[in-house]
mmCIF file of C-alpha atoms in Angstrom:
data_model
loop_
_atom_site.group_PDB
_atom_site.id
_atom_site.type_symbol
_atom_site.label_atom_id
_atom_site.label_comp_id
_atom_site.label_asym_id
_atom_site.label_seq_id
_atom_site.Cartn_x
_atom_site.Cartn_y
_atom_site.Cartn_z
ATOM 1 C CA UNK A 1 155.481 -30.097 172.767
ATOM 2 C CA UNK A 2 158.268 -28.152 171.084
ATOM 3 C CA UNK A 3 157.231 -24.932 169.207
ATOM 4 C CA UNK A 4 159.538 -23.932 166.460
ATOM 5 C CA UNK A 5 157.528 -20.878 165.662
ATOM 6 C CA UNK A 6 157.405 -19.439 169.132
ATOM 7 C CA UNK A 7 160.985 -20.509 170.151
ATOM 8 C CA UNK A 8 161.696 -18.284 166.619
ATOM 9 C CA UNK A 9 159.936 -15.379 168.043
ATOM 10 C CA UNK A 10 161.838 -15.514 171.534
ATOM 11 C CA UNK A 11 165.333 -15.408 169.789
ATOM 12 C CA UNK A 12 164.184 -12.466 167.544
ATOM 13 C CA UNK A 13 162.525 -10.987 170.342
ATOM 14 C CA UNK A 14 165.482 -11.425 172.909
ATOM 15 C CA UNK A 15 167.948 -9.747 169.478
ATOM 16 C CA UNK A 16 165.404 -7.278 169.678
ATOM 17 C CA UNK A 17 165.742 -6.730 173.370
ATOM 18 C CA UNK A 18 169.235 -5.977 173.414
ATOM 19 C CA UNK A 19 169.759 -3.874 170.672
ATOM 20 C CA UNK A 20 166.455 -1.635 171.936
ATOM 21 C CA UNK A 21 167.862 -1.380 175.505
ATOM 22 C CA UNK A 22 171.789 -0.842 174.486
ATOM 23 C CA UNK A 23 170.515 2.104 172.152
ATOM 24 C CA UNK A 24 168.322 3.497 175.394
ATOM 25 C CA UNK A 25 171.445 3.202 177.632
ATOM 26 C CA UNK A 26 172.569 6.673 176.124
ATOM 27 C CA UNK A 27 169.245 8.176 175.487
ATOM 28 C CA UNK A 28 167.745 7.497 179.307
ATOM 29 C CA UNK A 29 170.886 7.541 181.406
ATOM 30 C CA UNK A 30 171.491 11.140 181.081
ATOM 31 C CA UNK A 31 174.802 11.126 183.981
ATOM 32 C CA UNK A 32 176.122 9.403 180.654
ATOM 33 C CA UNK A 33 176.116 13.185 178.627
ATOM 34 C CA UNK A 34 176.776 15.190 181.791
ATOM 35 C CA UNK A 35 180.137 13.509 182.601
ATOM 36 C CA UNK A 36 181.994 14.350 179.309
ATOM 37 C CA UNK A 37 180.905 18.244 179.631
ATOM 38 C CA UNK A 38 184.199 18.325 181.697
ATOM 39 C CA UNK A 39 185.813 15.776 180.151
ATOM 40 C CA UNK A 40 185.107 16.777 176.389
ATOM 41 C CA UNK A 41 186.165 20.281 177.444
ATOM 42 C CA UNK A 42 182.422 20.749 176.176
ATOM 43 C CA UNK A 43 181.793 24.502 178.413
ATOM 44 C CA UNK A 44 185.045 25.557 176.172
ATOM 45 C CA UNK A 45 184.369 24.346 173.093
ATOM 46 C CA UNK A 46 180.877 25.716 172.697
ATOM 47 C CA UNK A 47 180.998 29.030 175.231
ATOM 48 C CA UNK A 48 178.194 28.315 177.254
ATOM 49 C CA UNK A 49 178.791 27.432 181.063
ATOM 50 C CA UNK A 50 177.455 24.388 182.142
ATOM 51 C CA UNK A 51 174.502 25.056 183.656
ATOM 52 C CA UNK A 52 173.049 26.663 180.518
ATOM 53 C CA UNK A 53 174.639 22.985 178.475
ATOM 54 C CA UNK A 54 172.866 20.629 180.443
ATOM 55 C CA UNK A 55 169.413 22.896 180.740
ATOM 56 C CA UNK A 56 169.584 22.582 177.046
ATOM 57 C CA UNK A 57 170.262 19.060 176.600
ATOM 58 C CA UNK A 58 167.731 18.144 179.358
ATOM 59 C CA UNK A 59 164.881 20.192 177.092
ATOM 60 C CA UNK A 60 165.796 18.766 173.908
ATOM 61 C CA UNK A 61 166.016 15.093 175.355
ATOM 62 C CA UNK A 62 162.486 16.039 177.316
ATOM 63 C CA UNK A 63 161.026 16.818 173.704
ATOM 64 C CA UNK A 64 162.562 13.549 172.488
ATOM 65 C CA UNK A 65 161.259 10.877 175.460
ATOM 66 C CA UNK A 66 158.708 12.465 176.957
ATOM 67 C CA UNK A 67 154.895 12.046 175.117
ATOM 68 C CA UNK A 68 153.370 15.810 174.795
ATOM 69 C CA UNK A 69 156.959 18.030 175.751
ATOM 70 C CA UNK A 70 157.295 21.153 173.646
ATOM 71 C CA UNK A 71 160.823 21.349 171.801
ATOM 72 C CA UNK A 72 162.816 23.729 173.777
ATOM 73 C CA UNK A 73 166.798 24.295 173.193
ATOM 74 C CA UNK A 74 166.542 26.313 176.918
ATOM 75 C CA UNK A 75 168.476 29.644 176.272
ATOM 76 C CA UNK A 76 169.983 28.480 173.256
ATOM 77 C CA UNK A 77 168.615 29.362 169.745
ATOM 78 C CA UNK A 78 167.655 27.091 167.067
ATOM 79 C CA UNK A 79 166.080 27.100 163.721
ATOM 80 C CA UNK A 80 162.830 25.996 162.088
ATOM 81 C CA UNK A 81 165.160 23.650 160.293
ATOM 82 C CA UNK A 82 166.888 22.415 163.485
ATOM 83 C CA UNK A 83 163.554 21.704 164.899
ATOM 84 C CA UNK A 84 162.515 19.304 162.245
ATOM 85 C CA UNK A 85 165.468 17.445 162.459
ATOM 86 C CA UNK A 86 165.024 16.970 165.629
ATOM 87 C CA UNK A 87 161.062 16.015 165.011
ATOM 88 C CA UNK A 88 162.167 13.130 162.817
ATOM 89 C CA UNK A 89 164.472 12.098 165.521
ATOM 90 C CA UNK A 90 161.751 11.738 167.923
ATOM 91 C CA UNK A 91 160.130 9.239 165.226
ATOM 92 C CA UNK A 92 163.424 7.284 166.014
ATOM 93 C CA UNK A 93 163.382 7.601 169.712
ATOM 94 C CA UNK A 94 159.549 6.560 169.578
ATOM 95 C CA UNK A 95 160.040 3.729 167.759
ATOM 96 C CA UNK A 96 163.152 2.046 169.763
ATOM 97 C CA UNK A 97 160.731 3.015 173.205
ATOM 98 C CA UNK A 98 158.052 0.494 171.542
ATOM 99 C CA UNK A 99 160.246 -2.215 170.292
ATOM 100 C CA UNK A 100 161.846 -2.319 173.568
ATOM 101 C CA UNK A 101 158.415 -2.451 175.306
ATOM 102 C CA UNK A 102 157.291 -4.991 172.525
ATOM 103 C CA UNK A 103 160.144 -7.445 172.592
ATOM 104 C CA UNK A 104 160.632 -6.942 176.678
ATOM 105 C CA UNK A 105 156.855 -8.687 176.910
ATOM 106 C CA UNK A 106 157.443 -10.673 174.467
ATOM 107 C CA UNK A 107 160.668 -12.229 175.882
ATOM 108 C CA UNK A 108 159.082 -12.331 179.500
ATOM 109 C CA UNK A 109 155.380 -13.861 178.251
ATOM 110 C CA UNK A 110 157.182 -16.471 176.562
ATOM 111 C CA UNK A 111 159.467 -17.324 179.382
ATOM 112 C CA UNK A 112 156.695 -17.585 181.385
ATOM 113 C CA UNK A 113 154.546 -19.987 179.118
ATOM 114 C CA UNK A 114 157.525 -22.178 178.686
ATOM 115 C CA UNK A 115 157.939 -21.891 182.552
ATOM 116 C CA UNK A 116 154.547 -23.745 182.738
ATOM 117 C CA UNK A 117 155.270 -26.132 180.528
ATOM 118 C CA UNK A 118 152.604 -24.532 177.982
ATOM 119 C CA UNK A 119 155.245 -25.121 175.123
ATOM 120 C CA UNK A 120 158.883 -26.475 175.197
ATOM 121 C CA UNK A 121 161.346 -24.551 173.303
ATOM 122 C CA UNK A 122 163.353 -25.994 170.458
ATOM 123 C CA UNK A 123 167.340 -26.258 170.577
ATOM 124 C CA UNK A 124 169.118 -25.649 167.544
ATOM 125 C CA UNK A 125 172.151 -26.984 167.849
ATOM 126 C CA UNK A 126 171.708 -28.603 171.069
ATOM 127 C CA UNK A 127 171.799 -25.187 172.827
ATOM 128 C CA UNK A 128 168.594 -22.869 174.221
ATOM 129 C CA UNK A 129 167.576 -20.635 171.516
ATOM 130 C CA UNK A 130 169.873 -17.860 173.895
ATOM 131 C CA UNK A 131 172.691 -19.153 171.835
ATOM 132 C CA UNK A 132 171.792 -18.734 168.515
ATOM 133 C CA UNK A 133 170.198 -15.083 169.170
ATOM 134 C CA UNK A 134 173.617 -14.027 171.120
ATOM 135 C CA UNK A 135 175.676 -15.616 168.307
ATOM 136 C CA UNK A 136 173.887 -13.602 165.423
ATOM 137 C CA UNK A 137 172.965 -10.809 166.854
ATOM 138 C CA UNK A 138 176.983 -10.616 168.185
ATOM 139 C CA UNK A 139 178.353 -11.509 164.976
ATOM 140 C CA UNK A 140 175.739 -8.931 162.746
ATOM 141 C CA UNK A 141 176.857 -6.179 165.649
ATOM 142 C CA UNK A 142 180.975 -7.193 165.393
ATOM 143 C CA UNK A 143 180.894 -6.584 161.323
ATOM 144 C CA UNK A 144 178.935 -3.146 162.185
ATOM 145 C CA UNK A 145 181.133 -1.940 164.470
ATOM 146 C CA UNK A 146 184.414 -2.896 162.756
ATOM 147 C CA UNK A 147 183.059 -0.690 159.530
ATOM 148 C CA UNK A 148 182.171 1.650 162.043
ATOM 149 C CA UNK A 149 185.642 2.097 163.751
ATOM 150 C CA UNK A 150 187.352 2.102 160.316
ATOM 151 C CA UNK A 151 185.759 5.642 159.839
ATOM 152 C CA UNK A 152 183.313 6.794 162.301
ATOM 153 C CA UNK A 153 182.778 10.381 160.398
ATOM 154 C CA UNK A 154 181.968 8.385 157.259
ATOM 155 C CA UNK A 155 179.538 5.534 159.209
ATOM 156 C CA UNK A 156 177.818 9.174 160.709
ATOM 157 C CA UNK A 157 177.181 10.323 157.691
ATOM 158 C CA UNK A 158 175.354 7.206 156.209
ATOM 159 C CA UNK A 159 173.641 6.626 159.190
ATOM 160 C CA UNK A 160 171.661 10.072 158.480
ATOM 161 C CA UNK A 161 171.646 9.513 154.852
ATOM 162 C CA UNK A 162 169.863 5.844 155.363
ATOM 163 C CA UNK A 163 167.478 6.927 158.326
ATOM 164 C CA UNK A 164 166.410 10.726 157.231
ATOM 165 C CA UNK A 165 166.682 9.928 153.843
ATOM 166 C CA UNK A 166 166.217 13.481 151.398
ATOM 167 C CA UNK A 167 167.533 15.122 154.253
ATOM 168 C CA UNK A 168 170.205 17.793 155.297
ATOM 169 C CA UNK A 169 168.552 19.421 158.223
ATOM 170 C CA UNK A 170 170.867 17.288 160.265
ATOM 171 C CA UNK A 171 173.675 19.765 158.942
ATOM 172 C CA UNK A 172 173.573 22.050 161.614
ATOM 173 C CA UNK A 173 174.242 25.459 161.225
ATOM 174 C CA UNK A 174 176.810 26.622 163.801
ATOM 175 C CA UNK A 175 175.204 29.636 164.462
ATOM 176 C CA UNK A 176 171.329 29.498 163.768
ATOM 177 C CA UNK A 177 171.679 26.096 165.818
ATOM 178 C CA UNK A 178 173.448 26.664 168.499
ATOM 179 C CA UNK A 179 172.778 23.037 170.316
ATOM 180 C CA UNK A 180 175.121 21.622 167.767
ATOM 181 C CA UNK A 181 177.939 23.004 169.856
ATOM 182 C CA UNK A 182 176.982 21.137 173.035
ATOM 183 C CA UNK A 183 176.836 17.808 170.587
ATOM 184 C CA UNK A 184 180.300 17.389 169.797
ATOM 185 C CA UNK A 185 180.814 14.279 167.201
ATOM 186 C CA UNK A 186 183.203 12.719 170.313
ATOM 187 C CA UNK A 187 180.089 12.609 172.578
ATOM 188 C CA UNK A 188 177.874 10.437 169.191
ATOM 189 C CA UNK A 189 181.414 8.594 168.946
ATOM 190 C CA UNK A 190 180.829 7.562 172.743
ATOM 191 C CA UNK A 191 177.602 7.106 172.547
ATOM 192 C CA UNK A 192 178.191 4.289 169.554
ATOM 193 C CA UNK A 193 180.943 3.001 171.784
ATOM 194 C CA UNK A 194 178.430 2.272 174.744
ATOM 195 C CA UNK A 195 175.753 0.715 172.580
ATOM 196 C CA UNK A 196 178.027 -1.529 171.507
ATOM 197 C CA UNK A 197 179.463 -2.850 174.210
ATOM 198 C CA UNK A 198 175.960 -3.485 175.672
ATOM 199 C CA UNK A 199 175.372 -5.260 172.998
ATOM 200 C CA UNK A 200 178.616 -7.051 173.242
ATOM 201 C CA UNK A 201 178.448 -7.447 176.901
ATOM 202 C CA UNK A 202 173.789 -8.810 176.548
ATOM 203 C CA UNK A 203 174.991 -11.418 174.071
ATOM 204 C CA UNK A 204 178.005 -13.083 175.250
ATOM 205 C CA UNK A 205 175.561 -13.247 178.978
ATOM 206 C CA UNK A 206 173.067 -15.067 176.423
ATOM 207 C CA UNK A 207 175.818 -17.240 175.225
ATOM 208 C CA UNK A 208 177.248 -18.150 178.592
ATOM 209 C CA UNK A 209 173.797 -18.679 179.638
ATOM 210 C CA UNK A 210 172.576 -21.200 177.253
ATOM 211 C CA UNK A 211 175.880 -23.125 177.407
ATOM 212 C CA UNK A 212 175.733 -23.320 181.521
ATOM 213 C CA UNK A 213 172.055 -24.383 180.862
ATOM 214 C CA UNK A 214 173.534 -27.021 178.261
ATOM 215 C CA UNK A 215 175.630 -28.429 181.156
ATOM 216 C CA UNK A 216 173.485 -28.914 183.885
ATOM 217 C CA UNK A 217 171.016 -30.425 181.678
ATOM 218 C CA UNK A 218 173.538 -32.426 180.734
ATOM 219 C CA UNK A 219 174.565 -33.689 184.348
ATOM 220 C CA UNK A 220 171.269 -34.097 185.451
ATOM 221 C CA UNK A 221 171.062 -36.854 182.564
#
């Protein structure tokens, strides 16, 4: 029997799933910060050596996806205003960790129940649900990214104003916070450029997916 409710919950779900795990990409896979130290000249720009860069990043991304971690900066100084900022980011990182959790069951439950024939999915137009939740999900992502790329300082800057809203803690003082200069905006620039691409890269799988299901349906009929 075909489910239109559940088969709506897998597509969100599976939207869900990619966006949650592209955003992690950058916040778990920490080779991903280490390799542009060189590359973004970051040892130059900020005038620490490396070792004291990544001990810093690896305590303030501890803080961030670790449950019960101190915030630490490692030899670096911060302020009481840094801190906080970095407190509501946590919030952030906290919340992505549990829709990516959420929607991964989710996604895999429902697989599973339609594996046993407990419900049949529905196919809007004629393609598994896949489709429709790479389309959207692609298409929402593409008009993001293209505003994005127009102006990336600009996108930055309303990305803080909509998400720490009555803020300016995230205006780092160069010398009070002194973690800001391992954080160049290149290395959030990159980071933006992965996510999206993993985004890209999830949905045009689902895509491909649902239309190579389409087909061998098709020649088994």
């Amino acid at each position: 029997m075909k489910n239109k409710i559940l088969t709506g919950v897998f597509g969100f779900a599976l939207a869900i799933l990619i966006i949650t795990f592209s955003i992690g990409l950058p916040i778990y896979f920490r080779p991903f910060y280490y390799m542009q130290i060189g590359a973004l000249e970051i040892e130059e720009y900020s005038g620490f050596d490396r070792e004291t860069i990544v001990e810093a990043f690896d305590d303030v991304m501890d803080y961030l996806t670790i449950p019960g971690n101190e915030f630490g900066t490692g030899k670096l100084e911060y302020s009481v205003e840094g801190k906080l900022h970095f407190v509501d980011c946590k919030g952030l990182f906290d919340l992505n960790a549990v829709a990516l959790i959420i929607s991964l069951a989710t996604v895999v439950t429902l697989i599973i129940l339609a594996k046993k024939g407990i419900f049949t999915m529905c196919k809007p137009f004629g393609f598994n649900i896949m489709f429709s939740s790479g389309v959207f999900t692609l298409g929402f992502f593409a008009l993001v990214g293209g505003i994005v790329a127009i102006d990336f300082s600009a996108a930055f800057t309303v990305f803080h104003k909509i998400f720490f809203p009555g803020k300016s803690n995230w205006l780092f003082d160069w010398w009070e916070d002194e973690i800001i200069r391992i954080l160049p905006q290149q290395f959030f620039m990159n980071c933006a450029i992965l996510i999206f691409s993993s985004i890209v890269i999830l949905c045009v799988g689902a895509i491909v997916a649902s239309i190579i299901i389409k087909k061998r349906e098709n020649s088994v009929k």
